[in-house]
Coordinates of C-alpha atoms in Angstrom, one line a residue:
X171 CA -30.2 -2.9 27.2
X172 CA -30.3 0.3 29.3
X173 CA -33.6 -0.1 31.7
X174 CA -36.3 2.1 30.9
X175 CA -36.1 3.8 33.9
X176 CA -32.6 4.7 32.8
X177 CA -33.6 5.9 29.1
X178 CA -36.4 8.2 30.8
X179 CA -33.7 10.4 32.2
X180 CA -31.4 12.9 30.3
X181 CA -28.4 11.1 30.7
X182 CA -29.7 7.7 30.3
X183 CA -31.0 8.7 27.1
X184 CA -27.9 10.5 26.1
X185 CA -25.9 7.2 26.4
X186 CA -28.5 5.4 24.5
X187 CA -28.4 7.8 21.7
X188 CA -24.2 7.8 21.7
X189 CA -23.9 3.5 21.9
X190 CA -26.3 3.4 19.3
X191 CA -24.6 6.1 17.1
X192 CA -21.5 4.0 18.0
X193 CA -22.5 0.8 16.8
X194 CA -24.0 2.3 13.9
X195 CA -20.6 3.8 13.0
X196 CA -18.6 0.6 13.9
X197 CA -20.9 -1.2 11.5
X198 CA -20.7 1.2 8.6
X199 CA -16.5 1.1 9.3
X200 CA -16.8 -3.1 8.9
X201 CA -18.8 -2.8 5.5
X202 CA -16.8 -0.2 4.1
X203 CA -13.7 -2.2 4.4
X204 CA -15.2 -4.6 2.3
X205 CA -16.1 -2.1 -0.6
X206 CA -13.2 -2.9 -2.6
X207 CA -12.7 -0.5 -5.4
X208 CA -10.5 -0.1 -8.6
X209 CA -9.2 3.3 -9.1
X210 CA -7.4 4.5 -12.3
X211 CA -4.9 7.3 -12.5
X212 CA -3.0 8.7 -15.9
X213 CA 0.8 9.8 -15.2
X214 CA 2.8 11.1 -18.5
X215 CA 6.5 9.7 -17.7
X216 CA 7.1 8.0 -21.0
X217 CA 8.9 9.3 -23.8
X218 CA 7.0 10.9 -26.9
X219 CA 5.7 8.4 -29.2
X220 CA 5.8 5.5 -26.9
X221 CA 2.6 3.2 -26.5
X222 CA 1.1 3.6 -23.1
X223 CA 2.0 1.4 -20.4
X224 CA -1.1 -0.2 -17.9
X225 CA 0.6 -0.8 -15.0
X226 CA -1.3 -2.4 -11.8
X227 CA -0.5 -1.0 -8.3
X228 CA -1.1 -3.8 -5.4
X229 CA -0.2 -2.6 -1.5
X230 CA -1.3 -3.2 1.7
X231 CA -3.1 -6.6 1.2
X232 CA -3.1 -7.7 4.6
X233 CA -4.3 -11.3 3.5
X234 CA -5.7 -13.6 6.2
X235 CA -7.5 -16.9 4.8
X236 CA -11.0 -16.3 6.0
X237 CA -11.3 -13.4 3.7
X238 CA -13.1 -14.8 0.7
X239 CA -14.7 -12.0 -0.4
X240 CA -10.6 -9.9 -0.5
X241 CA -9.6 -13.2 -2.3
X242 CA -12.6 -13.2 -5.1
X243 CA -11.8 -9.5 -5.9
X244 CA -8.2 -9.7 -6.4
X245 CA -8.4 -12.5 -8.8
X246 CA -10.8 -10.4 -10.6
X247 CA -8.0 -8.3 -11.3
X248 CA -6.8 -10.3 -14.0
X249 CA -9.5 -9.4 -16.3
X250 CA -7.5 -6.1 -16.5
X251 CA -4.2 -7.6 -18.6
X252 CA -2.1 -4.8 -17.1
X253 CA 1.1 -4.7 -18.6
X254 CA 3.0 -4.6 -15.3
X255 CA 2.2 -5.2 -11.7
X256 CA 3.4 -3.5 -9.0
X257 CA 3.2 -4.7 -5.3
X258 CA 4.6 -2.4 -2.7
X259 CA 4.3 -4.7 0.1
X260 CA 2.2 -5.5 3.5
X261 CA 1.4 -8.7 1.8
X262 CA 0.7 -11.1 4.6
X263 CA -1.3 -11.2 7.6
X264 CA -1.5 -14.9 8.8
X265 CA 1.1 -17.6 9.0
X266 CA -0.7 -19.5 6.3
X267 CA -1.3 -16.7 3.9
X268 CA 1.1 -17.0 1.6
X269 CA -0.5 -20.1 -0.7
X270 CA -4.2 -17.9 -0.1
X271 CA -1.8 -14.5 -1.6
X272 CA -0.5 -16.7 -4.4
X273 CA -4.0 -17.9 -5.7
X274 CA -5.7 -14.7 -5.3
X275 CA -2.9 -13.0 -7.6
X276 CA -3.3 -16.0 -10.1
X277 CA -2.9 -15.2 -13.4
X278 CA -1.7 -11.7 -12.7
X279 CA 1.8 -13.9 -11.7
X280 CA 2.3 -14.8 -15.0
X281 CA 2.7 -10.9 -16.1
X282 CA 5.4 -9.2 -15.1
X283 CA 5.9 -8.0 -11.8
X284 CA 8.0 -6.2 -8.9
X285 CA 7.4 -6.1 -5.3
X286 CA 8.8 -5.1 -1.7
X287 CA 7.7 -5.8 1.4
X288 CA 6.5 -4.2 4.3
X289 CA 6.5 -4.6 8.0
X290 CA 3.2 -6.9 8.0
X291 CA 5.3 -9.4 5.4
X292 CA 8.1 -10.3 7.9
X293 CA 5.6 -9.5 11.9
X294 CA 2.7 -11.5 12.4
X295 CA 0.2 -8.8 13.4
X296 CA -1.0 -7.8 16.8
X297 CA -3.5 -5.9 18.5
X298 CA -3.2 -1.9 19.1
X299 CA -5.1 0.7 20.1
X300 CA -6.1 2.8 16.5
X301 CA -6.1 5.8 18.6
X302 CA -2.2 5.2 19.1
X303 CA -1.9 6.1 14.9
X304 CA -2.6 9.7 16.2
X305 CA -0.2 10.2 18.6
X306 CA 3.6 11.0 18.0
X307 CA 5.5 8.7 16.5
X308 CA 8.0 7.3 19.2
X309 CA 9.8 5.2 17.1
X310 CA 8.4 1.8 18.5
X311 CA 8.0 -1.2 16.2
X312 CA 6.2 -4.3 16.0
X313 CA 9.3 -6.6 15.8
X314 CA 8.5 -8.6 19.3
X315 CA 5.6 -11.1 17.3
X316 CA 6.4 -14.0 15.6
X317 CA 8.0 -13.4 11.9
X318 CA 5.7 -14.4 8.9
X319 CA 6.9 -17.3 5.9
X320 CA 7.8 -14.0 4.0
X321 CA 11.4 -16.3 2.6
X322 CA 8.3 -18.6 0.8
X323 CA 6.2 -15.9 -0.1
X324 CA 10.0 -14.0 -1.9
X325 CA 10.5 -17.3 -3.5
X326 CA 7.1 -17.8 -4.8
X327 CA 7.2 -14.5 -6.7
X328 CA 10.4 -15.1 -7.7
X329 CA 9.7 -18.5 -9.3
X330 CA 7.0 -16.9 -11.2
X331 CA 9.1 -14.3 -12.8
X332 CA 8.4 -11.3 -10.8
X333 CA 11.5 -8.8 -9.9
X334 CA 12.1 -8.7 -5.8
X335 CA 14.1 -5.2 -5.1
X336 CA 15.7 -5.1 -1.7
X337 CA 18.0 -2.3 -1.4
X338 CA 18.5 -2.5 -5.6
X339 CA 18.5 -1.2 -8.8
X340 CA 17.3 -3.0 -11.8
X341 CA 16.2 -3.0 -15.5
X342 CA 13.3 -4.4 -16.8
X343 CA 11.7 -4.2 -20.6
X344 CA 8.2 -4.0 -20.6
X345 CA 6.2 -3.9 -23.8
X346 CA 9.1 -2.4 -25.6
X347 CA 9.7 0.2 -23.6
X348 CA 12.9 -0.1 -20.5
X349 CA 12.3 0.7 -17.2
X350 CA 15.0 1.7 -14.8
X351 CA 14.3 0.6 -11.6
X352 CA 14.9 0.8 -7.6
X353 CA 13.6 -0.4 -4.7
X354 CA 14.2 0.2 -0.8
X355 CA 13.5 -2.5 2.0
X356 CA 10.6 -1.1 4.3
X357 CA 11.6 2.2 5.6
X358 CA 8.9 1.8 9.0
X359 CA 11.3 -0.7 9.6
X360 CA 14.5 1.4 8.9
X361 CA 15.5 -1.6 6.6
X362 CA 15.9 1.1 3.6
X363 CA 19.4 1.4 2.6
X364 CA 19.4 4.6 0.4
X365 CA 23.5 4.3 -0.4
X366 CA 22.4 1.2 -2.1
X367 CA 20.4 2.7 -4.9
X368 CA 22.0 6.2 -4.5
X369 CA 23.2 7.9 -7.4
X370 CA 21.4 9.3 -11.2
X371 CA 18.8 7.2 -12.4
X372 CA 19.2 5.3 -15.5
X373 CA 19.1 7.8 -18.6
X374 CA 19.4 5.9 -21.1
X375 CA 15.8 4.1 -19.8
X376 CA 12.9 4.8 -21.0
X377 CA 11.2 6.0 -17.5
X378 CA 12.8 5.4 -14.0
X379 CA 10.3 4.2 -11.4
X380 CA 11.2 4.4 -7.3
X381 CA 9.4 1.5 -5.4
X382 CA 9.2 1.8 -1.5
X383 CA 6.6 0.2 0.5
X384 CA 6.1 3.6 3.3
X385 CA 6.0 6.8 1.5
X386 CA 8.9 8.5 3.8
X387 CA 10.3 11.7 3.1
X388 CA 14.4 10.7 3.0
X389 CA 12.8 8.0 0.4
X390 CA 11.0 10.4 -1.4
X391 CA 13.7 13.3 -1.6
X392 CA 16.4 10.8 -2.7
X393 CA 14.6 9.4 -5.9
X394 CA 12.7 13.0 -6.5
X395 CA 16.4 14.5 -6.6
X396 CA 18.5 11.2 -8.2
X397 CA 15.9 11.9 -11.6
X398 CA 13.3 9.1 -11.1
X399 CA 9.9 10.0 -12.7
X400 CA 7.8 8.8 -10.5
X401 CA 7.7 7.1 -6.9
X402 CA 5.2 4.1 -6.2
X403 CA 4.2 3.7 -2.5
X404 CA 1.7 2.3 0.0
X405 CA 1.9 1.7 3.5
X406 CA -0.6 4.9 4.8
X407 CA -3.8 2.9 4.3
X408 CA -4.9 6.3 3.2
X409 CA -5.4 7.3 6.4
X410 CA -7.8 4.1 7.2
X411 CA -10.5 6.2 9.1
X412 CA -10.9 9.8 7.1
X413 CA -13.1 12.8 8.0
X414 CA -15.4 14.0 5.5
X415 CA -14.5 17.5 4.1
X416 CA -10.9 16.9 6.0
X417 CA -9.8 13.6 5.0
X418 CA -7.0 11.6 6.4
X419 CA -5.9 12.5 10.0
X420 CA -2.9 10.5 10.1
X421 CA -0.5 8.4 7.2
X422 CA 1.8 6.4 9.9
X423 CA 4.9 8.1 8.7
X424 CA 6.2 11.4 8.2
X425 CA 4.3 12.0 5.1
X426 CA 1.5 14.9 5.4
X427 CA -1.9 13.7 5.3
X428 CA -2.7 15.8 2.3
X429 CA -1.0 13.2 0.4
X430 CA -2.2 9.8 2.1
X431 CA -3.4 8.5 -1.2
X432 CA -3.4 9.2 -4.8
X433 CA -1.3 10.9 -7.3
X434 CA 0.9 13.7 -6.3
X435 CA 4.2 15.6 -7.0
X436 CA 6.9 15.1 -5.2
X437 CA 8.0 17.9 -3.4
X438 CA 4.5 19.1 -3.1
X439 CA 5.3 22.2 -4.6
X440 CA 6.7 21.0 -7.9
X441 CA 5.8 21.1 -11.2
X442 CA 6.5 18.5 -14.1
X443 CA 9.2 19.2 -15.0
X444 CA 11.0 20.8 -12.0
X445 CA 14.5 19.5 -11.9
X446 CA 14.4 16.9 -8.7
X447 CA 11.0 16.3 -8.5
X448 CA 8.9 13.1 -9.8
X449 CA 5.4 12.2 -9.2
X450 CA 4.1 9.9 -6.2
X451 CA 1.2 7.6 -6.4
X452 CA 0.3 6.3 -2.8
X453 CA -2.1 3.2 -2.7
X454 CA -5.0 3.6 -0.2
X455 CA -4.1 -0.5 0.0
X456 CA -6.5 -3.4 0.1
X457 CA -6.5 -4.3 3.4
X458 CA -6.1 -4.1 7.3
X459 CA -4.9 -5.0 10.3
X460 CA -7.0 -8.2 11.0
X461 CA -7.6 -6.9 14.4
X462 CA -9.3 -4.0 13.4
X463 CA -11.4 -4.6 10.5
X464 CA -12.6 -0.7 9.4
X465 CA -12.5 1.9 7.1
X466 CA -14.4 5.2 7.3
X467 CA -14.2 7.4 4.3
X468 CA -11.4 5.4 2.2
X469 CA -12.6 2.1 0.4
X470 CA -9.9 -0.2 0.0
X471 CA -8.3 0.0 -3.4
X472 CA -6.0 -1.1 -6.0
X473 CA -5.0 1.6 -8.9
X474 CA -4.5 1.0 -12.7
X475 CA -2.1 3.7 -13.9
X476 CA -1.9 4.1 -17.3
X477 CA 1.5 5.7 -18.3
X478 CA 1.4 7.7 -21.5
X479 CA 3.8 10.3 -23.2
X480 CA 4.9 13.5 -21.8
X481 CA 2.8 16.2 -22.9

């Protein structure tokens, strides 16, 4: 504690006032990221006359085991019977996360599902500076930690039924209605291999979905002009730390902020219907870095989007 000499003077009490204000914040930051919040979007991509799809949107879990209260929530999920999950990666966060992931999903592993991973499923995280998130991007990448069991966690979903896409297309028939499919590897990584699921989507489907864990542009302009209907991303934590009035100063990619989280169109200037543009949800994600436990101004989420009929 700053002596009381020290807090009679202007600048003594000046640094009082700012640690306190800082602790205060750093505090508020730690109990926010435990605020875990459901949000619920409606996107019309299906054709007319089709029953509505609820489809769960997972990203960004970021699991380590000691998070009890991150586990309890997620398996409360189940309660929701979506019709579809989607996972868009950043799974792990902890060499032994990947039984902790399996039994906080639960039940929601017996639905069906389709995931791709992140950065954070193959690294084991590390410590950096959060001011580093506002700086260029120089291209660096965590790749010099140790890699996480993401082969286990693959084959875990994939023994319960759900649909891995790795630089692939796919078909999958949910609830009577077909869904074309494709999925990148994680683009922070430069893993994405666009040739690979180049080309017109589907149209004899009944909607095409785009699945890439980061929400990069190429990503994003390839399935906007190959006819997918909408894009389903994480991987921006929404910005993590958000001004009030501004919102998200950075999404670590070349996404604009304006578009950290939520339902979109993609290109931002498009309408439905525009020929090679498709809506984008981006998940705010569940979790963080372990290192650096905070949120300001963006609870951690997962989204039910409910898919109904074209107007």
């Amino acid at each position: 504690m700053p002596s009381p000499e020290l807090l009679r003077s202007p600048v003594g009490l000046t640094s009082a006032v700012g640690l306190g204000a800082g602790l205060a914040l750093a505090s508020y930051a730690a109990w926010e990221a435990r605020q875990y919040t459901l949000r619920e979007v409606t996107v019309p991509i299906l054709p007319a006359g089709r029953q509505a799809l609820r489809v769960l949107h997972l990203s960004d879990i970021h699991m380590a085991p000691d998070q009890r209260a991150k586990q309890e929530w997620l398996r409360s999920l189940a309660d929701l019977a979506p019709d579809l999950v989607i996972d868009t990666g950043d799974n792990l966060a902890h060499m032994r996360s990947v039984p902790v992931v399996l039994d906080s999903l639960g039940p929601l592993l017996d639905l069906p599902g389709i995931s791709v991973f992140g950065s954070n499923d193959y690294y084991s995280p590390g410590w950096r500076n959060p001011l580093r998130y506002l700086l260029p991007d120089r291209g660096h990448r965590n790749t010099d930690t140790a890699q996480l069991p993401w082969r286990e966690l693959k084959a875990r979903f994939s023994d319960r039924g759900w649909l891995h896409l790795c630089n692939e297309r796919a078909r999958i028939t949910v609830g009577g209605t077909t869904i074309a499919l494709a999925g990148v590897d994680d683009p922070h990584l430069d893993y994405d291999d666009l040739a690979a699921v180049a080309g017109p989507a589907d149209p004899d489907a009944d909607v095409r979905l785009g699945i890439t864990h980061a929400p990069y542009l190429r990503v994003l302009d390839q399935y906007a002009a190959d006819g997918y209907d909408a894009v389903i991303a994480g991987h921006t934590h929404g910005g993590q730390v958000c001004l009030p009035g501004i919102g998200a100063l950075t999404t670590n990619c070349d996404l604009e902020p304006a578009r950290a989280k939520g339902l979109h169109r993609h290109p931002a200037d498009s309408a439905p219907g525009d020929p090679g543009s498709a809506w984008l949800h981006v998940s705010a994600g569940i979790g963080t870095n372990p290192y650096v436990r905070f949120r300001v101004a963006c609870r951690p989420e997962a989204t039910l989007m409910t898919l109904i009929p074209k107007a």
